Tab-separated table of N, CA and C in Angstrom:
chain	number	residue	atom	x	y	z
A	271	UNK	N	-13.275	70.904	118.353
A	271	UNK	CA	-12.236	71.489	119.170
A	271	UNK	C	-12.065	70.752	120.488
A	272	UNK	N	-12.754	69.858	120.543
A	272	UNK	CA	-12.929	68.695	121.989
A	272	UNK	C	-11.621	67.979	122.049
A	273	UNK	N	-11.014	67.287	120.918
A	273	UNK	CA	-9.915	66.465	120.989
A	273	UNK	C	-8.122	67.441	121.524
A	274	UNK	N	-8.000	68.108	122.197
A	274	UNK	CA	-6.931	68.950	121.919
A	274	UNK	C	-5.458	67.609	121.865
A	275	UNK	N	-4.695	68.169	121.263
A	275	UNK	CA	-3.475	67.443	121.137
A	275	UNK	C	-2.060	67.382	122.073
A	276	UNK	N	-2.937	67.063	123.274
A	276	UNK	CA	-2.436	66.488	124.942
A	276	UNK	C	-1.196	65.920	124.417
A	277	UNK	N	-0.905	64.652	123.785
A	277	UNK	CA	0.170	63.906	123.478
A	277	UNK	C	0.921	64.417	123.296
A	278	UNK	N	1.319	65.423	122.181
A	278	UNK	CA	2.370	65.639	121.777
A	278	UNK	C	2.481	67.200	122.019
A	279	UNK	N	1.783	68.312	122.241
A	279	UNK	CA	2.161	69.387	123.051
A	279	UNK	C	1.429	69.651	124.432
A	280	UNK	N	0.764	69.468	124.832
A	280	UNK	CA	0.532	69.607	126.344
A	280	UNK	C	1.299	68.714	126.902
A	281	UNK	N	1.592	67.531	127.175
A	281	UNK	CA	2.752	66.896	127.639
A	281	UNK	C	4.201	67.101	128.094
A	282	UNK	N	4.825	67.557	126.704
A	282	UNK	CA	6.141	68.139	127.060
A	282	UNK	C	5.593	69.677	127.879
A	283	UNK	N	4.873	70.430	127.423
A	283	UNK	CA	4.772	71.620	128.498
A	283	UNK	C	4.909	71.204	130.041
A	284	UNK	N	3.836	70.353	130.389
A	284	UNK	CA	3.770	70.012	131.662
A	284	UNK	C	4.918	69.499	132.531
A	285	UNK	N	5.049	68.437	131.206
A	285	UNK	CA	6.661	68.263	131.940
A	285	UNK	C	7.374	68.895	132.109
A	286	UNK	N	7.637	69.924	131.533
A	286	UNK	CA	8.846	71.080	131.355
A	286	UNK	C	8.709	71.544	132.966
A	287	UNK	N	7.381	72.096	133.110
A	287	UNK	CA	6.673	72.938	134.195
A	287	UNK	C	5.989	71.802	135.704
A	288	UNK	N	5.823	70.933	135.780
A	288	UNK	CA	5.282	70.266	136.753
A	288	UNK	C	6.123	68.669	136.266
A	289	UNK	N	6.805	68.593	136.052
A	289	UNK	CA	7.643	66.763	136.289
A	289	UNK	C	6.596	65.977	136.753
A	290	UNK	N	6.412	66.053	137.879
A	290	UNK	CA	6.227	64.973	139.492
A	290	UNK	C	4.323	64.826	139.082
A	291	UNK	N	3.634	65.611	138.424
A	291	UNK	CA	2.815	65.001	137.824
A	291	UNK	C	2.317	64.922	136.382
A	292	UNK	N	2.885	65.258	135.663
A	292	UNK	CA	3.221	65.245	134.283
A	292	UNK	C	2.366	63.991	133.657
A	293	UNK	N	2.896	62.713	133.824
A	293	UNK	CA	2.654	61.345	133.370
A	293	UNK	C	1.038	61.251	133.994
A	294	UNK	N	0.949	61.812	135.401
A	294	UNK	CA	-0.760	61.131	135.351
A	294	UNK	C	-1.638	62.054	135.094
A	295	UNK	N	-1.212	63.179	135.004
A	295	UNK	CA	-2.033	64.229	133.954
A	295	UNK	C	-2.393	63.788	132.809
A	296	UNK	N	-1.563	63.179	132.261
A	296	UNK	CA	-1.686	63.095	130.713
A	296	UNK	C	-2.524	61.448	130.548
A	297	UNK	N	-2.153	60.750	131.808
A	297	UNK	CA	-3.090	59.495	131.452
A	297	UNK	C	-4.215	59.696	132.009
A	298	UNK	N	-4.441	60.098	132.773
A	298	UNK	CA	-6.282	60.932	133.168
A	298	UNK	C	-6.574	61.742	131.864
A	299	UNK	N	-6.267	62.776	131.253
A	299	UNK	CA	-6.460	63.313	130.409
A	299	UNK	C	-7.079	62.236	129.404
A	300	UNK	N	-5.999	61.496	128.508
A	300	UNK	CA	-6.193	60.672	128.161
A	300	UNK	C	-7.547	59.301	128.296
A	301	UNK	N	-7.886	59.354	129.769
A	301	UNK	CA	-8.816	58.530	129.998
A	301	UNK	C	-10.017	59.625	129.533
A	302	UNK	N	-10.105	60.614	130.421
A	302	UNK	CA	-11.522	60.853	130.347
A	302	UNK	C	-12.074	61.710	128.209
A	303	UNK	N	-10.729	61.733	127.436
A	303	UNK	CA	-11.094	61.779	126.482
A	303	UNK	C	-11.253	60.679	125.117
A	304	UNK	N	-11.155	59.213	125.739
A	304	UNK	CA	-11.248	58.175	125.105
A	304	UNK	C	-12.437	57.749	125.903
A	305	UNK	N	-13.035	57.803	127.349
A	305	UNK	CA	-13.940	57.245	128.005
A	305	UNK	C	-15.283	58.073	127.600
A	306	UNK	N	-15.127	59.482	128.035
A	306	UNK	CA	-16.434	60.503	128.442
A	306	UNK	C	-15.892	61.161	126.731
A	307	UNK	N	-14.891	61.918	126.274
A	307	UNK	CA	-15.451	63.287	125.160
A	307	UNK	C	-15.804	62.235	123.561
A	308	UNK	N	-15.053	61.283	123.210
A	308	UNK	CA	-15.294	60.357	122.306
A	308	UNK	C	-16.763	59.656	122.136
A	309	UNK	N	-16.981	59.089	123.239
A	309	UNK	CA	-18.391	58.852	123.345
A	309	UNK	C	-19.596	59.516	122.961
A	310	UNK	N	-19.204	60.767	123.587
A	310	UNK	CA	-20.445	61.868	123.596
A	310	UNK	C	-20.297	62.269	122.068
A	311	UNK	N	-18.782	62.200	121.473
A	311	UNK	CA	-18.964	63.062	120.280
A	311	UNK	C	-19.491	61.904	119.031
A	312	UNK	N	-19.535	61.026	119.751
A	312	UNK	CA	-20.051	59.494	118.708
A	312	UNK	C	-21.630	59.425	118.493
A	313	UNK	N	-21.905	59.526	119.755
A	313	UNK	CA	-23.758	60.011	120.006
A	313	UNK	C	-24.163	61.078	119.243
A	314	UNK	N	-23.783	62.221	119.062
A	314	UNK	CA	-24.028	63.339	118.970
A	314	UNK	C	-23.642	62.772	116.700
A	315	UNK	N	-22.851	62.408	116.628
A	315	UNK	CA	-22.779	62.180	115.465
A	315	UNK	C	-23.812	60.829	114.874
A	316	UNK	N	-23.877	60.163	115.877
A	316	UNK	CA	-25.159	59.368	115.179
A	316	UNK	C	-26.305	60.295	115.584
A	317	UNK	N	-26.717	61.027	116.125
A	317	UNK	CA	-28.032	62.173	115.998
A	317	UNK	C	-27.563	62.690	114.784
A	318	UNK	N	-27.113	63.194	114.881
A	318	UNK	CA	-26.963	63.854	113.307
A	318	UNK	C	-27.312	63.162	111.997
A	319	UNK	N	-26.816	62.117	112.251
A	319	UNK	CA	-27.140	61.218	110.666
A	319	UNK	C	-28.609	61.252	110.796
A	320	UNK	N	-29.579	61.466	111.048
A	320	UNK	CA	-30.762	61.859	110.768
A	320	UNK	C	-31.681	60.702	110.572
A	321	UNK	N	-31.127	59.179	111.738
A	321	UNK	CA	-32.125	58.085	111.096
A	321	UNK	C	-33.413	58.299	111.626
A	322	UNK	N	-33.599	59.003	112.270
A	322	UNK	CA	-34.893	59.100	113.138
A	322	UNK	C	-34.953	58.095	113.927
A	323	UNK	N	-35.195	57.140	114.443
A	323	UNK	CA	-35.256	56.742	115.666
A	323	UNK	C	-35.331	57.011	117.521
A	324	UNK	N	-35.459	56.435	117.762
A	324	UNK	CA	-35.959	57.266	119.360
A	324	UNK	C	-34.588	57.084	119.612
A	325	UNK	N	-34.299	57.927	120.993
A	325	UNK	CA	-33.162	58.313	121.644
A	325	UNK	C	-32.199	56.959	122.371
A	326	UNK	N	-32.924	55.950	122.928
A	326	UNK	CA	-32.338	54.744	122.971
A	326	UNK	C	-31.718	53.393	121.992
A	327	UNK	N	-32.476	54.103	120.834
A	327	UNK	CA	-31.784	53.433	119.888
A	327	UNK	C	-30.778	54.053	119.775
A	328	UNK	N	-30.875	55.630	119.122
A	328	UNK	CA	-29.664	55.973	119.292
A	328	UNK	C	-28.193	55.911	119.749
A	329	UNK	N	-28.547	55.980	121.289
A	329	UNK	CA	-27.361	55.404	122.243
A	329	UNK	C	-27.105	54.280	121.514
A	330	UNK	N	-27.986	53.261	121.736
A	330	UNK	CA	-27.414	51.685	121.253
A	330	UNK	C	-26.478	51.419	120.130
A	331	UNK	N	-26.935	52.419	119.529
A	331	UNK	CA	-25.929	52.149	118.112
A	331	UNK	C	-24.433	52.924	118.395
A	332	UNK	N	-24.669	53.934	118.775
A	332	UNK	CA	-23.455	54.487	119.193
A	332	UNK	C	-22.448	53.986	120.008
A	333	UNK	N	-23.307	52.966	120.788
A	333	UNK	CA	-22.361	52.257	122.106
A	333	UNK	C	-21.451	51.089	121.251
A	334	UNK	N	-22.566	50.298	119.888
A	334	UNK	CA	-22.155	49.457	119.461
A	334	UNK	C	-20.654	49.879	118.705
A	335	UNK	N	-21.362	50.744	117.998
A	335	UNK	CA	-20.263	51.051	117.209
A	335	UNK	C	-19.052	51.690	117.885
A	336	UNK	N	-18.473	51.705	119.275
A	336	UNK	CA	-17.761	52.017	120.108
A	336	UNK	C	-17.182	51.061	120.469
A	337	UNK	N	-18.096	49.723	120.915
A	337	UNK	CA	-17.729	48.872	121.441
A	337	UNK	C	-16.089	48.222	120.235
A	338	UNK	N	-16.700	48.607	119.139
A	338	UNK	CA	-16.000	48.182	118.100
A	338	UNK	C	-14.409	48.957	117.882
A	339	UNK	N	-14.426	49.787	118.605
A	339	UNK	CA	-13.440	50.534	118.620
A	339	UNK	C	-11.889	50.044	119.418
A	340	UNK	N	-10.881	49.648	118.053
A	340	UNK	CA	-9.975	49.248	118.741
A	340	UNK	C	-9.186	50.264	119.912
A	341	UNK	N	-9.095	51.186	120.205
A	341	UNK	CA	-8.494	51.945	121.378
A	341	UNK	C	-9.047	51.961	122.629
A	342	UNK	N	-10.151	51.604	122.296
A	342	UNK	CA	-11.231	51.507	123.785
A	342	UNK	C	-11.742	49.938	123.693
A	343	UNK	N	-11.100	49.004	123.206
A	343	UNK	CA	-10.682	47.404	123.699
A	343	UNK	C	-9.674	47.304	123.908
A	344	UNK	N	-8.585	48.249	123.620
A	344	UNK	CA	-7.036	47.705	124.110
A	344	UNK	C	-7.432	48.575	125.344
A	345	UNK	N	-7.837	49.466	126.078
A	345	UNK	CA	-7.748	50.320	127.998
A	345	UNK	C	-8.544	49.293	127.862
A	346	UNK	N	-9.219	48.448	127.485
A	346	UNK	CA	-10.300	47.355	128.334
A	346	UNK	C	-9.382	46.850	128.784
A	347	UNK	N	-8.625	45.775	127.425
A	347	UNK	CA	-8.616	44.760	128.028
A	347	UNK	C	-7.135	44.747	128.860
A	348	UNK	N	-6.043	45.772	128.511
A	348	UNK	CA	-4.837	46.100	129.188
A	348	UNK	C	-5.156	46.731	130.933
A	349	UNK	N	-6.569	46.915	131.057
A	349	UNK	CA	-6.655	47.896	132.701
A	349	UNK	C	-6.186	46.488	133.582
A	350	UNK	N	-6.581	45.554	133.579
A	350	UNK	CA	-6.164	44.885	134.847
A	350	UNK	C	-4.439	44.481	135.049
A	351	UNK	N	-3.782	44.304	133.911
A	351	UNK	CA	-2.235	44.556	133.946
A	351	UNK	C	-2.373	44.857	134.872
A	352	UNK	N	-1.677	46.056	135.072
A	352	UNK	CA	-0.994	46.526	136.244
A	352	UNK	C	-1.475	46.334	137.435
A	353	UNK	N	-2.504	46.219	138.206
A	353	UNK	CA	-2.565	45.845	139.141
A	353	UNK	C	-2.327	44.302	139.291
A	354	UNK	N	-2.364	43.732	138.544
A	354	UNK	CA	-2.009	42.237	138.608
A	354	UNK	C	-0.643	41.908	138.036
A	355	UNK	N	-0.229	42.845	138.269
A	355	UNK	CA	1.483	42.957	137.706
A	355	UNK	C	2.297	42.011	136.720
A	356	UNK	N	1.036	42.066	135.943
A	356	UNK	CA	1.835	41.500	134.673
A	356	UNK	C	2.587	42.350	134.084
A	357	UNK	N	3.966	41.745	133.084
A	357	UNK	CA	4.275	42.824	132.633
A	357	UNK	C	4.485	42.244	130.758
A	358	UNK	N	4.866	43.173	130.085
A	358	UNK	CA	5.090	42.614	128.577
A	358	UNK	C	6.684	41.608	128.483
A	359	UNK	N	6.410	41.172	127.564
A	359	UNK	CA	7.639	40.139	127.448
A	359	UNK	C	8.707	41.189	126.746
A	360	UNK	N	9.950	41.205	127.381
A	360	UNK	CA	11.313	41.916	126.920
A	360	UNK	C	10.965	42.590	125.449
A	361	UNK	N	11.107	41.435	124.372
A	361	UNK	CA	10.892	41.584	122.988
A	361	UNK	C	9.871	42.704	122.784
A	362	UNK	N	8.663	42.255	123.684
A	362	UNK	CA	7.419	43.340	122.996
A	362	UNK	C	7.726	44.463	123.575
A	363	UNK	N	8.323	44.882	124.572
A	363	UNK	CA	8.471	45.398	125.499
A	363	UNK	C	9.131	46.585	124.668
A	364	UNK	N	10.345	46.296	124.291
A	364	UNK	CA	11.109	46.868	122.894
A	364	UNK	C	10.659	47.645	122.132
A	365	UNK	N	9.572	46.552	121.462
A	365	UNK	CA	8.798	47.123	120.329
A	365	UNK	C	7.948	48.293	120.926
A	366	UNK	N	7.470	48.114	121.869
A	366	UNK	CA	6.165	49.301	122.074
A	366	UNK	C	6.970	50.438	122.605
A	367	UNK	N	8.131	50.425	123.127
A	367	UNK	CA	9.107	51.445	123.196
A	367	UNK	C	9.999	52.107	121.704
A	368	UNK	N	10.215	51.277	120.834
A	368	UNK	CA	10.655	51.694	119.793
A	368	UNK	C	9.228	52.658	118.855
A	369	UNK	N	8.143	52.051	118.704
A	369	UNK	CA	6.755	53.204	118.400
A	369	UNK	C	6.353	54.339	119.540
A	370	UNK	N	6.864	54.024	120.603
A	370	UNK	CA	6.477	55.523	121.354
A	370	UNK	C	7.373	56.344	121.077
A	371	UNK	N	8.524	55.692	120.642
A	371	UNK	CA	9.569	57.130	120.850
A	371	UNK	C	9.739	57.871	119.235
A	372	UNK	N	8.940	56.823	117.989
A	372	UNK	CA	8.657	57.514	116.830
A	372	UNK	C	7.412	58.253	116.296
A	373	UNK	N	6.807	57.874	117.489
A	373	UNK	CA	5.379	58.362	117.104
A	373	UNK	C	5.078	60.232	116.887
A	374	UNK	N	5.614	60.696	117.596
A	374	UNK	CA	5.649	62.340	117.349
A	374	UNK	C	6.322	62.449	116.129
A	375	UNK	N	8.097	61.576	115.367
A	375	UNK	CA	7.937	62.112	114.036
A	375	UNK	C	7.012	61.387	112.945
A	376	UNK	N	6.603	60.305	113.492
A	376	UNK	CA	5.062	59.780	112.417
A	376	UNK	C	4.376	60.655	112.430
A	377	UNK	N	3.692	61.102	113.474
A	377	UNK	CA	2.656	61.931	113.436
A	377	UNK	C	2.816	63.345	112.755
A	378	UNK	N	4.145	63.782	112.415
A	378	UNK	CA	4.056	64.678	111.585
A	378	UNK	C	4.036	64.663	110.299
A	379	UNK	N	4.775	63.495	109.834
A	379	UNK	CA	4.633	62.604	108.910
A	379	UNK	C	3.079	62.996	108.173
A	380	UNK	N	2.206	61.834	109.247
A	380	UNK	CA	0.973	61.627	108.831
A	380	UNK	C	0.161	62.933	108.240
A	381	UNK	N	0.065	64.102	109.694
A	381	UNK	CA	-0.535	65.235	109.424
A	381	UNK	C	-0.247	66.169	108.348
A	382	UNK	N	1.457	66.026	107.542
A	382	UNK	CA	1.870	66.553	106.261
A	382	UNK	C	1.399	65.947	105.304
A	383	UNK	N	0.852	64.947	105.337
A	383	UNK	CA	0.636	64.205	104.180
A	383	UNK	C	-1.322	64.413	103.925
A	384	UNK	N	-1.667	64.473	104.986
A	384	UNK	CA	-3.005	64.864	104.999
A	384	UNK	C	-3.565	66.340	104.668
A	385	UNK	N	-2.619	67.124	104.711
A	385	UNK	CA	-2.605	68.791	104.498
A	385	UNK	C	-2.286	68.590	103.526
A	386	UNK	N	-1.427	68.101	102.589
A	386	UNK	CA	-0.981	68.246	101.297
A	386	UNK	C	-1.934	67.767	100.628
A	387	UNK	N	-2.966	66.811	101.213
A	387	UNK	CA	-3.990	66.079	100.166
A	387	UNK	C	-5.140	67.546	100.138
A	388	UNK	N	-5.518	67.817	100.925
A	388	UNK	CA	-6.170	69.081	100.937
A	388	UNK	C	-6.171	70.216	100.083
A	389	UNK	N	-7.452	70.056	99.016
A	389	UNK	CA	-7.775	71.080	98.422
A	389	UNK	C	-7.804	72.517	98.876
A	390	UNK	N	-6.847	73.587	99.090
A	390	UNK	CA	-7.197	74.816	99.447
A	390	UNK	C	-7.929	75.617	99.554
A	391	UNK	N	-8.942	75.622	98.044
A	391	UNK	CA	-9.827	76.586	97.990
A	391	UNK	C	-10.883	76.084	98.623
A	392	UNK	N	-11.738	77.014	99.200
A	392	UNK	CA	-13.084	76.696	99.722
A	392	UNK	C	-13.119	76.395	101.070
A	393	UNK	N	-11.807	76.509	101.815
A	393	UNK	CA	-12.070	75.954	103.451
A	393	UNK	C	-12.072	76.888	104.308
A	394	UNK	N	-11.379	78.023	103.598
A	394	UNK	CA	-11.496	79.329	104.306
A	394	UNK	C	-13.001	79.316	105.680
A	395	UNK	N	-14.317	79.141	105.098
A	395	UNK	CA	-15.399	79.072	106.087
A	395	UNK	C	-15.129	78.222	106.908
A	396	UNK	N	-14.465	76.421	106.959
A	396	UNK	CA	-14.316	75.767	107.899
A	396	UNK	C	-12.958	75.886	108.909
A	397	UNK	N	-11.993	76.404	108.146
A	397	UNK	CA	-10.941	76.644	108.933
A	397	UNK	C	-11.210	78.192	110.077
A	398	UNK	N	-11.435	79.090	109.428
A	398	UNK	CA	-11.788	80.201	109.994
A	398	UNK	C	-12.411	80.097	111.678
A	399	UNK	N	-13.499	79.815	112.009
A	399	UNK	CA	-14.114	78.936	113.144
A	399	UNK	C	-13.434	78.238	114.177
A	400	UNK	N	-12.355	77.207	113.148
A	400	UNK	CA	-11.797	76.369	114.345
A	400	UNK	C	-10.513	77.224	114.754
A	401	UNK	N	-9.660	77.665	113.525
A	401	UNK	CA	-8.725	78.787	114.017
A	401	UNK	C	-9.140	79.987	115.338
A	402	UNK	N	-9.847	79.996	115.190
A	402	UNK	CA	-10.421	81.450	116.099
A	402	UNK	C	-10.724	80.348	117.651
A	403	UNK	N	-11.277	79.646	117.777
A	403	UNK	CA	-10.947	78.808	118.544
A	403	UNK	C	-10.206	78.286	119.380
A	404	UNK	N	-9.423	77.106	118.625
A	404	UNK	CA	-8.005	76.592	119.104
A	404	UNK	C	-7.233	78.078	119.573
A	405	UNK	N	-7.158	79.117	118.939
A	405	UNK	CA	-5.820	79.932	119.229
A	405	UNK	C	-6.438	81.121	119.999
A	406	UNK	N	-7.379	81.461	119.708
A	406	UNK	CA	-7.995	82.693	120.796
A	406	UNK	C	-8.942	82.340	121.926
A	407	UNK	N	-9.619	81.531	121.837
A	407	UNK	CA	-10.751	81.499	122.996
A	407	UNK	C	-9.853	80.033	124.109
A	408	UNK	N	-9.031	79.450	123.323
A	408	UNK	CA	-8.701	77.914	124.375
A	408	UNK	C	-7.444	78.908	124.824
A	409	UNK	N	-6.880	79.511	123.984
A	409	UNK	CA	-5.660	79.998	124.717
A	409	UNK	C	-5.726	81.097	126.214
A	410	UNK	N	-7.064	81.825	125.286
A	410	UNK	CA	-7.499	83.050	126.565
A	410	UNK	C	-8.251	82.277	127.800
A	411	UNK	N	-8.499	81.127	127.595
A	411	UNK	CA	-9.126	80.173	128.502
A	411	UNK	C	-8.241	79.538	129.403
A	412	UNK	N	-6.869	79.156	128.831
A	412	UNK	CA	-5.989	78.421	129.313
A	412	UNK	C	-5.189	79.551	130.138
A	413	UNK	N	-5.056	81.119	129.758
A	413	UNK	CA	-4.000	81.610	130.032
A	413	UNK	C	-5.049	82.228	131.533
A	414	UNK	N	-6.175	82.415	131.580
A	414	UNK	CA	-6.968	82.635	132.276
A	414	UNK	C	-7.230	81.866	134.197
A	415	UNK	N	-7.134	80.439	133.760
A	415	UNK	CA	-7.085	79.790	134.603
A	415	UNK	C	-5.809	79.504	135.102
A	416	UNK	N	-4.449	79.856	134.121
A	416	UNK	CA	-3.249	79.685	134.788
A	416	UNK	C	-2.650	80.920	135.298
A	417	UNK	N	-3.766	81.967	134.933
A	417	UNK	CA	-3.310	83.093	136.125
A	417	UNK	C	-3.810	82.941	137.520
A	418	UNK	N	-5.045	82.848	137.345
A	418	UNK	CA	-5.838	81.968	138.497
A	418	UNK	C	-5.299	81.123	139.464
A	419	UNK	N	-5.024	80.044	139.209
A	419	UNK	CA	-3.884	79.386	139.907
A	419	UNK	C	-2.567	79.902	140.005
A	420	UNK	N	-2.411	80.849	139.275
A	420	UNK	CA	-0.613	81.386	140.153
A	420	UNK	C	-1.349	82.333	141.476
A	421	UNK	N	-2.573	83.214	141.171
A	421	UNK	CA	-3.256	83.977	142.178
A	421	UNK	C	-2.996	82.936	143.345
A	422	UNK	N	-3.683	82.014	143.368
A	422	UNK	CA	-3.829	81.001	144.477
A	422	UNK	C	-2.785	80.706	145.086
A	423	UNK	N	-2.015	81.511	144.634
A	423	UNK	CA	-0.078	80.447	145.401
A	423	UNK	C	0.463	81.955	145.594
A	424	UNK	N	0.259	82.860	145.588
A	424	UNK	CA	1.072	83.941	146.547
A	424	UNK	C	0.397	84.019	147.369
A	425	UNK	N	1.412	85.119	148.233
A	425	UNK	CA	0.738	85.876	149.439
A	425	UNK	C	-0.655	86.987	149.079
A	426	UNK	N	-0.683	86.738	150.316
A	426	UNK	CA	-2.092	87.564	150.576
A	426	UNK	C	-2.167	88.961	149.816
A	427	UNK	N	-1.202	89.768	150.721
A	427	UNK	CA	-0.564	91.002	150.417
A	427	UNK	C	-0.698	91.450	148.640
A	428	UNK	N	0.296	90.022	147.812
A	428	UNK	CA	0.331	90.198	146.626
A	428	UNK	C	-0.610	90.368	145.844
A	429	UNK	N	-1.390	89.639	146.161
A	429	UNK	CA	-3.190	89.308	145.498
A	429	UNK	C	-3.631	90.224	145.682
A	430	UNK	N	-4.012	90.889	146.822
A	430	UNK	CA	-4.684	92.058	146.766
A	430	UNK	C	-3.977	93.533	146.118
A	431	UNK	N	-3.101	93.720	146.012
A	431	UNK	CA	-2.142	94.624	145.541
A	431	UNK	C	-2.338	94.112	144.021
A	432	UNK	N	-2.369	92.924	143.521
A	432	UNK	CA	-3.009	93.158	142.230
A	432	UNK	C	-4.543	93.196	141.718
A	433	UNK	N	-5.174	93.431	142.802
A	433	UNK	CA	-6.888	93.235	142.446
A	433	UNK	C	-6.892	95.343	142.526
A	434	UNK	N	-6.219	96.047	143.530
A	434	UNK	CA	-6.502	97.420	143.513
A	434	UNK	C	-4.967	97.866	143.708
A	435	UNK	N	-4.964	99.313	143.398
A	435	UNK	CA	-3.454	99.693	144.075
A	435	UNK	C	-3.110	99.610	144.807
A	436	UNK	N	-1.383	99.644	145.495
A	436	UNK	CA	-1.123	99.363	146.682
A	436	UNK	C	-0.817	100.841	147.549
């Protein structure tokens, strides 16, 4: 339940609701779940495979097999761009604009085609878990902290008038 799907619905929300920081929400987001939650969930999956080895091997292999990871060599090797203001050549320029702007109907694409491969019976135990999850505990989590922060932006008066009667 670590990976939530920032791209294609938290994004347009934000934008809808906050514009003016929308875009670096979503590329911080983005960083610290390709930098910090990927990592950890890579480690945690080589513990699991059960080679036994001590804990520094562990890491090591996990780092390796990261290192190998094309999405986290393209933020390598693309971070100095922009500050060194390179930019892409017209042509490519195109292209990587013509896949961003299809990628939400690929991606539904993809995810229909992966549900349809899916045997039905028997997932009931694994779906059950993450359903209850994603939709009750992240939502009551999310709706929680965005009351929270609306608290933080009225008046005084208001806040307290909703903590007891007025």
């Amino acid at each position: 339940m670590s990976c939530a799907n920032s791209g294609f619905i938290g994004y347009p929300i934000l934008l809808l609701t906050l514009p003016s920081v929308a875009g670096v929400v979503l590329a911080l987001n983005m960083m610290v779940a390709n930098l910090v939650v990927i990592p950890l969930v890579l480690l945690l999956a080589e513990r699991g495979r059960g080679d036994g080895g001590r804990w520094h091997a562990v890491v090591g292999k996990a780092f390796v097999r990261l290192a190998a990871n094309p999405l986290l060599i393209a933020i390598v090797a693309a971070s100095p761009c922009p500050p060194l203001g390179w930019r892409l050549p017209a042509a490519v320029a195109r292209t990587v604009d013509l896949f961003a702007l299809s990628s939400s109907a690929l991606s539904l694409f993809v995810i229909g085609g992966t549900l349809v491969a899916l045997p039905m019976r028997g997932l009931g135990r694994k779906i059950v878990p993450i359903a209850i999850g994603k939709l009750l505990l992240a939502s009551a989590g999310g709706g929680a902290r965005g009351v929270r922060a609306a608290g933080a932006g009225m008046p005084r008066s208001i806040r307290r008038c909703a903590r007891r009667p007025c």
